[in-house]
Every structure is written in structure tokens, then in C-alpha cells.
CSV table of C-alpha atoms in Angstrom, one decimal:
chain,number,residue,atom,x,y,z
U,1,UNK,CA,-122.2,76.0,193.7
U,2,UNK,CA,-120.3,78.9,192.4
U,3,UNK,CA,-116.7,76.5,192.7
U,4,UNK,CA,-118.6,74.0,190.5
U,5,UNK,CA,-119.3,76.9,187.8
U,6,UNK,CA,-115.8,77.6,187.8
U,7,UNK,CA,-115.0,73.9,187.8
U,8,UNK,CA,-117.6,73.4,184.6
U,9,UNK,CA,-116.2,76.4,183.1
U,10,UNK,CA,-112.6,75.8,183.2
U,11,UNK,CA,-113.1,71.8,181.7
U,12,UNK,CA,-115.2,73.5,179.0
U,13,UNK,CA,-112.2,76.1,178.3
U,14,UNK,CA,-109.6,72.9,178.5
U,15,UNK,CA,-111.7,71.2,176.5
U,16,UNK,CA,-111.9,73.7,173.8
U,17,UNK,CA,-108.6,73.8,173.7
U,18,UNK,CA,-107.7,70.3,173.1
U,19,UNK,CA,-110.3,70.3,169.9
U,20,UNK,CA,-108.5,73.8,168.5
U,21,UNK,CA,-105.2,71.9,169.2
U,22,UNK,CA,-106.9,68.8,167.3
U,23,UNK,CA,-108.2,70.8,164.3
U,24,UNK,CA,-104.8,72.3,163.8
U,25,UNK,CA,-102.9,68.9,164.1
U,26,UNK,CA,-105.0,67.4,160.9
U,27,UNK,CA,-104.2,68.0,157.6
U,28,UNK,CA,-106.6,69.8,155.5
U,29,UNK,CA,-108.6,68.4,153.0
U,30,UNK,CA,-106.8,69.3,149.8
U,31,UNK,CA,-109.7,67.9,147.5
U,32,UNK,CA,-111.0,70.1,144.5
U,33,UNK,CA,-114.6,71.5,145.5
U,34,UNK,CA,-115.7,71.0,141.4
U,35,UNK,CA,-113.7,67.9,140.9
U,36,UNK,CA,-112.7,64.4,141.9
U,37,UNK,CA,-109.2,63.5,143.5
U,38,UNK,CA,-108.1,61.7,139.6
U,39,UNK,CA,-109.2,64.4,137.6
U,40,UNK,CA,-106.8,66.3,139.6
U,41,UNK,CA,-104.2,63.6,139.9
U,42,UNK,CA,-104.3,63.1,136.0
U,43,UNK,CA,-103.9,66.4,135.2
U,44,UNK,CA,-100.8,67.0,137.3
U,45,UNK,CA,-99.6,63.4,135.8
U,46,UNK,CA,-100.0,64.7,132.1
U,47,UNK,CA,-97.6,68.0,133.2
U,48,UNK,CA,-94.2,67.4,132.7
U,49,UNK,CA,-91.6,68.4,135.6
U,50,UNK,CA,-88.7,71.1,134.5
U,51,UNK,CA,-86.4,68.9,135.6
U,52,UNK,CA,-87.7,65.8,133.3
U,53,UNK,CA,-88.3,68.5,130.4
U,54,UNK,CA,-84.3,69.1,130.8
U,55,UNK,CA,-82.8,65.9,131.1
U,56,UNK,CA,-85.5,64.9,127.8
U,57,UNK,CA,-84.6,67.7,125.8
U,58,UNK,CA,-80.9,67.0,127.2
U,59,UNK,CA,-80.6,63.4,125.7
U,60,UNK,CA,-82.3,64.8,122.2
U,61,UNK,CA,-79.5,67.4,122.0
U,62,UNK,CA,-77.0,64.5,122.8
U,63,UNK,CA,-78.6,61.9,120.0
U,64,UNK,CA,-78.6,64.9,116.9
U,65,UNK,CA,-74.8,65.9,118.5
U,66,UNK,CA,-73.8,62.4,117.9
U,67,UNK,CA,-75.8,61.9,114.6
U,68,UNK,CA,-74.2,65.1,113.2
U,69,UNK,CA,-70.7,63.6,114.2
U,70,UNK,CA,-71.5,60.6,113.0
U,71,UNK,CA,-72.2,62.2,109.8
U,72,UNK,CA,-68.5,63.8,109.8
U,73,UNK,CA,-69.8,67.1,111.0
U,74,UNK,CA,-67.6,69.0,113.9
U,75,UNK,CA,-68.3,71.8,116.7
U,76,UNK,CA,-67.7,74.4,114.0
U,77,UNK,CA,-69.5,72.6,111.2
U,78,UNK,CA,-72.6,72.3,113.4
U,79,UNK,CA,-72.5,76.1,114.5
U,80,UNK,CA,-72.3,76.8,110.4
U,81,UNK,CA,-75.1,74.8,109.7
U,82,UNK,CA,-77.4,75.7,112.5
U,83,UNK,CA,-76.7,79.3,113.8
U,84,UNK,CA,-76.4,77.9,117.9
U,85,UNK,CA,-73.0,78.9,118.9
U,86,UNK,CA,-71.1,75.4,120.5
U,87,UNK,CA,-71.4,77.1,123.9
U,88,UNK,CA,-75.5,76.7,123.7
U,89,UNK,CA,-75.8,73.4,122.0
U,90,UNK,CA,-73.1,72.2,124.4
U,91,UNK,CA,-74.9,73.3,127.7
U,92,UNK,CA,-78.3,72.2,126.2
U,93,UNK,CA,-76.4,68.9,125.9
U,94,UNK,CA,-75.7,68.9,129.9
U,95,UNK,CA,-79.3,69.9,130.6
U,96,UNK,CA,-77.4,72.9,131.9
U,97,UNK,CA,-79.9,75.9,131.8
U,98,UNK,CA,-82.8,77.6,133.9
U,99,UNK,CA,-85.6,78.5,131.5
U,100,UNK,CA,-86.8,76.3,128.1
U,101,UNK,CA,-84.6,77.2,125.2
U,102,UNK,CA,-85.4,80.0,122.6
U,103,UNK,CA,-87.9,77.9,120.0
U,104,UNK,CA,-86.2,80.3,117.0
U,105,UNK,CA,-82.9,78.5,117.9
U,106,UNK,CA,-84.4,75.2,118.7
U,107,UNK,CA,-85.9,75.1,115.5
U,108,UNK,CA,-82.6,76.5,113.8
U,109,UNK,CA,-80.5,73.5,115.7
U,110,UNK,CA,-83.1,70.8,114.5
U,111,UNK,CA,-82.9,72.4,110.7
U,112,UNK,CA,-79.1,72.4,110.1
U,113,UNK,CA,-79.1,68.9,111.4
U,114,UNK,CA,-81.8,67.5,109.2
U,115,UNK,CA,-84.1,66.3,112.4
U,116,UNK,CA,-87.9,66.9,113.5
U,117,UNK,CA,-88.2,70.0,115.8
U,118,UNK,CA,-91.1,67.8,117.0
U,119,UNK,CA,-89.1,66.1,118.6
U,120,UNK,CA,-87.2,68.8,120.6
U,121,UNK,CA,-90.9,70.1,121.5
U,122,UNK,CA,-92.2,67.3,122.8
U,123,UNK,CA,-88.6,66.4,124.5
U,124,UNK,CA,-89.6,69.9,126.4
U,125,UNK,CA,-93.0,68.9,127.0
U,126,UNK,CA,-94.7,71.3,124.3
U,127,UNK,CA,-96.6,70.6,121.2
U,128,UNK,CA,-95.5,72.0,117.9
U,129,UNK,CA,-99.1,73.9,117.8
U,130,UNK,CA,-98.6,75.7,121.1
U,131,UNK,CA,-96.4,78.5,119.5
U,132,UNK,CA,-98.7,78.8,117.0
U,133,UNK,CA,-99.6,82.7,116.6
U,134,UNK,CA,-102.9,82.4,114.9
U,135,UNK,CA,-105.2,81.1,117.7
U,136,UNK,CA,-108.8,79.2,115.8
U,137,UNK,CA,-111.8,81.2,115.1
U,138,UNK,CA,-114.6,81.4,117.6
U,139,UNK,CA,-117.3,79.2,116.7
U,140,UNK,CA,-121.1,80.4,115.6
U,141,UNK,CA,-123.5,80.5,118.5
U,142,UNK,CA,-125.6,78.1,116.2
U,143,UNK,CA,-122.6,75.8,116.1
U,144,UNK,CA,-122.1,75.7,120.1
U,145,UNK,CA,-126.2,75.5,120.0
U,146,UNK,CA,-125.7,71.7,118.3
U,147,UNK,CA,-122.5,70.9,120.1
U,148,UNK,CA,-124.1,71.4,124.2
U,149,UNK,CA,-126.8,69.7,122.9
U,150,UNK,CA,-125.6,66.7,121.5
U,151,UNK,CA,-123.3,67.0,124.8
U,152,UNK,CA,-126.2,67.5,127.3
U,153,UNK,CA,-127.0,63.5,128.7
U,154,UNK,CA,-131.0,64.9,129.1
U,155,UNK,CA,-131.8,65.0,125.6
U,156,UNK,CA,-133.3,62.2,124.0
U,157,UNK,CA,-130.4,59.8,122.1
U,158,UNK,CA,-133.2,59.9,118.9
U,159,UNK,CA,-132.7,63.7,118.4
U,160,UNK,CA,-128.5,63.3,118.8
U,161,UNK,CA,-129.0,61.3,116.1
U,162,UNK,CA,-130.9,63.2,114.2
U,163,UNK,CA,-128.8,66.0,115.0
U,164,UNK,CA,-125.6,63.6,113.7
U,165,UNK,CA,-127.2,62.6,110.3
U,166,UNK,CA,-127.9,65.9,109.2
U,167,UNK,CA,-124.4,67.2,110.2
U,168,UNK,CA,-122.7,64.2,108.0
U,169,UNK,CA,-125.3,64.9,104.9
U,170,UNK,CA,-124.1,68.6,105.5
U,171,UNK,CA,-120.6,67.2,105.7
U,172,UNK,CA,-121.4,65.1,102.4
U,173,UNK,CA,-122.9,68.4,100.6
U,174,UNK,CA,-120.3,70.5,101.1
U,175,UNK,CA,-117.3,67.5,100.2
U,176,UNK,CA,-119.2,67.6,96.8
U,177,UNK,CA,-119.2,71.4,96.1
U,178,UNK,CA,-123.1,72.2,96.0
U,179,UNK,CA,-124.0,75.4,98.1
U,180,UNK,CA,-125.5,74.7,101.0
């Protein structure tokens, strides 16, 4: 009796160990708790990769360079007009640095040559009202009131559009200068 305890006790240990060996073989489930698998996927589509950033921003460099010399305008001429040494706009030209270039200078560069810094932003993978300083005002808690409930899906599609028309009469009112 007692060998067949030991016998039990040693295919349960083997067995355990086999499962822990299993578990740690898997891969883990790397799905979000509080989101699906494409929200995820689309939000890491919509980031740009630094090296994508570099060799876009590289080739917008490259098409002002050869608009500029096009133009008549040489490595000195450009430095003149834009305040980027040759050495910077050079290396931005080989996709040759680390971190994303100064904006002050980017905006400079795109000045002196006559093109949209819009351009250069999105070439970088940022909008032109990231670097904004002033962030927008908070809203009224009477504001966010309307806005969750025309967002909430339990009430009624009647009152949304209640809510709607009275917003655009609002709207209307205030277009036309009367106080509200």
C-alpha cells in the first residue's frame, strides 16, 4: 500500500511538472483587458516608426535642397536665407541624426526656402498643432452634461434630437449677434 502512495505521489509530482513546463512554453496572451486586438493594432499602425520619420523627413530635406538649387541658390546662399548651418541641413539630408530636429530650426529651414513647415511636421510624423503652447480651455460641466448624453446609446434618439436642435438654434442665435 504504502509503495503505491509513493507511486501516486511521484506521477502526481511528474505530472505537475510537465503542466508548469507547459504553461511556460506558451506564449502569453498579449491582448488589452479594456480593448480589442484592432483597437490596439490601429493605434500602433497610426504611430510612425523613427526610422520612417527619418528617411520621410530625409527626402523632404532633399526635395527643398534641390528646389533651392534649382532656384540658383548655393550651400552658403541657403545657410543666409535660413539660419541652418550646411553641416545640419546636410545631415538632415542623409537622415543622419538620433533625436527629431529642433522645430525653431525646422521652421527657419522651411521659411528661407519659401516651403510649408507642414510638411516637414508631418514628414516627422507631428501635426503643426502639437507644439502649440496654448492647450484649449476646459469645457463647462453643463457642456460635458449635453455631450455624454448625446454620447450615451441608452437615451432615447427623440431627446438627442432635441438636444441637437436646440444646440443649432443656439448656434443660429449667436451667428446673428442677439444675446443669448
Amino acid at each position: 500500500m504504502q509503495r503505491y502512495a509513493v507511486r501516486a505521489a511521484d506521477r502526481l509530482k511528474e505530472q505537475h511538472r510537465r503542466t508548469q513546463r507547459w504553461e511556460h512554453s506558451r506564449p502569453r496572451d498579449n491582448r488589452p483587458t479594456n480593448a480589442t486586438y484592432l483597437d490596439l493594432v490601429a493605434a500602433a499602425s497610426s504611430a510612425q516608426s523613427p526610422d520612417v520619420s527619418r528617411a520621410r523627413f530625409a527626402a523632404f530635406v532633399a526635395r527643398a535642397l534641390t528646389g533651392a538649387r534649382d532656384r540658383g541658390m548655393t550651400d552658403t546662399s541657403i545657410a543666409r536665407a535660413t539660419g541652418v548651418p550646411p553641416a545640419t541641413f546636410h545631415r538632415w539630408q542623409k537622415g543622419d541624426f538620433k533625436t527629431a530636429p529642433d522645430l525653431d530650426k525646422i521652421r527657419r529651414f522651411c521659411d528661407g526656402l519659401g516651403v510649408n513647415p507642414a510638411g516637414a511636421l508631418a514628414a516627422l510624423g507631428l501635426s503643426p498643432e502639437r507644439d502649440s503652447p496654448e492647450p484649449d480651455a476646459p469645457l463647462p460641466p453643463e457642456i460635458r452634461r449635453i455631450l455624454r448624453t448625446l454620447a450615451d446609446p441608452n437615451v432615447p434618439e427623440p431627446d438627442k434630437a432635441v438636444l441637437r436642435e436646440m444646440l443649432s438654434l443656439l448656434a443660429e442665435r449667436a451667428e446673428r449677434g442677439r444675446p443669448t
